[in-house]
GROMACS .gro file of C-alpha atoms in nm:
model
  144
    1UNK     CA    1  11.635   7.626   3.344
    2UNK     CA    2  11.322   7.406   3.382
    3UNK     CA    3  11.231   7.493   3.747
    4UNK     CA    4  11.355   7.620   4.076
    5UNK     CA    5  11.678   7.495   4.219
    6UNK     CA    6  11.691   7.281   4.533
    7UNK     CA    7  11.952   7.395   4.780
    8UNK     CA    8  12.077   7.160   5.045
    9UNK     CA    9  12.277   7.291   5.340
   10UNK     CA   10  12.623   7.152   5.292
   11UNK     CA   11  12.663   7.153   5.680
   12UNK     CA   12  12.394   6.873   5.706
   13UNK     CA   13  12.443   6.693   5.384
   14UNK     CA   14  12.692   6.394   5.289
   15UNK     CA   15  12.784   6.414   4.918
   16UNK     CA   16  12.978   6.108   4.782
   17UNK     CA   17  13.109   6.110   4.420
   18UNK     CA   18  13.277   5.804   4.268
   19UNK     CA   19  13.334   5.668   4.625
   20UNK     CA   20  13.495   5.971   4.750
   21UNK     CA   21  13.314   6.182   5.029
   22UNK     CA   22  13.332   6.551   4.949
   23UNK     CA   23  13.384   6.738   5.278
   24UNK     CA   24  13.568   7.066   5.217
   25UNK     CA   25  13.270   7.300   5.174
   26UNK     CA   26  13.284   7.666   5.283
   27UNK     CA   27  13.087   7.685   5.626
   28UNK     CA   28  12.726   7.778   5.555
   29UNK     CA   29  12.724   7.694   5.186
   30UNK     CA   30  12.491   7.506   4.985
   31UNK     CA   31  12.491   7.210   4.744
   32UNK     CA   32  12.234   7.313   4.464
   33UNK     CA   33  12.052   7.076   4.233
   34UNK     CA   34  11.897   7.279   3.936
   35UNK     CA   35  11.680   7.087   3.691
   36UNK     CA   36  11.776   7.150   3.322
   37UNK     CA   37  11.469   7.018   3.155
   38UNK     CA   38  11.095   6.992   3.201
   39UNK     CA   39  10.971   6.651   3.325
   40UNK     CA   40  10.685   6.618   3.069
   41UNK     CA   41  10.609   6.765   2.726
   42UNK     CA   42  10.270   6.834   2.586
   43UNK     CA   43  10.115   6.841   2.243
   44UNK     CA   44   9.774   7.005   2.221
   45UNK     CA   45   9.562   6.886   1.928
   46UNK     CA   46   9.224   6.952   1.775
   47UNK     CA   47   8.903   6.907   1.974
   48UNK     CA   48   9.069   6.955   2.305
   49UNK     CA   49   9.301   6.645   2.277
   50UNK     CA   50   9.628   6.673   2.473
   51UNK     CA   51   9.896   6.430   2.468
   52UNK     CA   52  10.140   6.453   2.769
   53UNK     CA   53  10.472   6.240   2.752
   54UNK     CA   54  10.731   6.187   3.003
   55UNK     CA   55  11.062   6.331   2.882
   56UNK     CA   56  11.368   6.100   2.875
   57UNK     CA   57  11.579   6.387   2.988
   58UNK     CA   58  11.353   6.508   3.259
   59UNK     CA   59  11.586   6.383   3.526
   60UNK     CA   60  11.880   6.594   3.427
   61UNK     CA   61  12.008   6.829   3.695
   62UNK     CA   62  12.309   7.072   3.718
   63UNK     CA   63  12.480   6.991   4.058
   64UNK     CA   64  12.671   7.289   4.164
   65UNK     CA   65  12.920   7.247   4.460
   66UNK     CA   66  13.174   7.498   4.601
   67UNK     CA   67  13.476   7.350   4.777
   68UNK     CA   68  13.764   7.529   4.942
   69UNK     CA   69  14.044   7.586   4.704
   70UNK     CA   70  14.332   7.364   4.734
   71UNK     CA   71  14.154   7.121   4.973
   72UNK     CA   72  14.149   6.739   4.922
   73UNK     CA   73  13.797   6.779   4.765
   74UNK     CA   74  13.924   7.032   4.511
   75UNK     CA   75  14.225   6.806   4.427
   76UNK     CA   76  13.997   6.513   4.368
   77UNK     CA   77  13.742   6.710   4.158
   78UNK     CA   78  14.023   6.887   3.973
   79UNK     CA   79  14.156   6.532   3.894
   80UNK     CA   80  13.827   6.442   3.726
   81UNK     CA   81  13.843   6.762   3.518
   82UNK     CA   82  14.187   6.662   3.395
   83UNK     CA   83  14.141   6.302   3.300
   84UNK     CA   84  14.217   6.231   2.934
   85UNK     CA   85  13.858   6.100   2.877
   86UNK     CA   86  13.566   6.266   3.053
   87UNK     CA   87  13.504   6.104   3.390
   88UNK     CA   88  13.180   5.954   3.445
   89UNK     CA   89  13.054   6.050   3.797
   90UNK     CA   90  12.803   5.866   4.017
   91UNK     CA   91  12.710   5.879   4.380
   92UNK     CA   92  12.475   6.008   4.630
   93UNK     CA   93  12.375   6.304   4.834
   94UNK     CA   94  12.211   6.259   5.155
   95UNK     CA   95  12.053   6.526   5.362
   96UNK     CA   96  11.973   6.486   5.732
   97UNK     CA   97  11.622   6.617   5.805
   98UNK     CA   98  11.370   6.614   6.092
   99UNK     CA   99  11.010   6.516   6.025
  100UNK     CA  100  10.751   6.514   6.299
  101UNK     CA  101  11.042   6.499   6.570
  102UNK     CA  102  11.203   6.192   6.394
  103UNK     CA  103  11.548   6.205   6.218
  104UNK     CA  104  11.516   6.097   5.860
  105UNK     CA  105  11.756   6.106   5.570
  106UNK     CA  106  11.654   6.225   5.210
  107UNK     CA  107  11.874   6.088   4.937
  108UNK     CA  108  11.954   6.178   4.584
  109UNK     CA  109  12.100   5.916   4.362
  110UNK     CA  110  12.343   6.071   4.115
  111UNK     CA  111  12.428   5.868   3.789
  112UNK     CA  112  12.596   5.929   3.456
  113UNK     CA  113  12.737   6.268   3.554
  114UNK     CA  114  13.013   6.479   3.417
  115UNK     CA  115  13.172   6.807   3.497
  116UNK     CA  116  13.028   7.020   3.201
  117UNK     CA  117  13.246   7.339   3.248
  118UNK     CA  118  13.577   7.430   3.390
  119UNK     CA  119  13.575   7.514   3.759
  120UNK     CA  120  13.558   7.876   3.855
  121UNK     CA  121  13.728   8.058   4.139
  122UNK     CA  122  13.500   8.215   4.371
  123UNK     CA  123  13.547   8.421   4.687
  124UNK     CA  124  13.338   8.385   4.990
  125UNK     CA  125  13.276   8.736   5.135
  126UNK     CA  126  13.174   8.599   5.489
  127UNK     CA  127  13.484   8.421   5.597
  128UNK     CA  128  13.729   8.503   5.327
  129UNK     CA  129  13.780   8.149   5.192
  130UNK     CA  130  13.869   8.100   4.836
  131UNK     CA  131  13.643   7.830   4.675
  132UNK     CA  132  13.622   7.656   4.345
  133UNK     CA  133  13.278   7.606   4.185
  134UNK     CA  134  13.221   7.275   4.002
  135UNK     CA  135  12.913   7.223   3.797
  136UNK     CA  136  12.823   6.838   3.731
  137UNK     CA  137  12.548   6.762   3.488
  138UNK     CA  138  12.393   6.432   3.590
  139UNK     CA  139  12.090   6.213   3.608
  140UNK     CA  140  11.952   6.272   3.953
  141UNK     CA  141  11.662   6.105   4.133
  142UNK     CA  142  11.529   6.225   4.476
  143UNK     CA  143  11.441   5.926   4.708
  144UNK     CA  144  11.212   5.989   5.003
   0.00000   0.00000   0.00000
């Protein structure tokens, strides 16, 4: 992994994928964006010369979400997994936030995503809900 993950509270965040709002999160859970690559690369040369380049794959993230097993969100995401050709996922993730007493929304634009691994079954030890974990690798841009 290229850097620290960014965790957004599912309770205060709206996630929309391919026009469908994902709503069936386990209470108190997080939506996680984990960068997979560095944003820049460096080549150090002779005489202190350094070349810094922006990487074309520097905006790739693993988006990890946990939804309640058998919920509408699980059914929707599972249908994307089961399509005969890989489903291309786009959408947005909007987190409600307070800055200097004002309510603001911080957005993530999600493009060219795909579910990269089969979903996994996870047990939540706080409220006993069974959840399915989905990992979507995507181009993601944080918009302030």
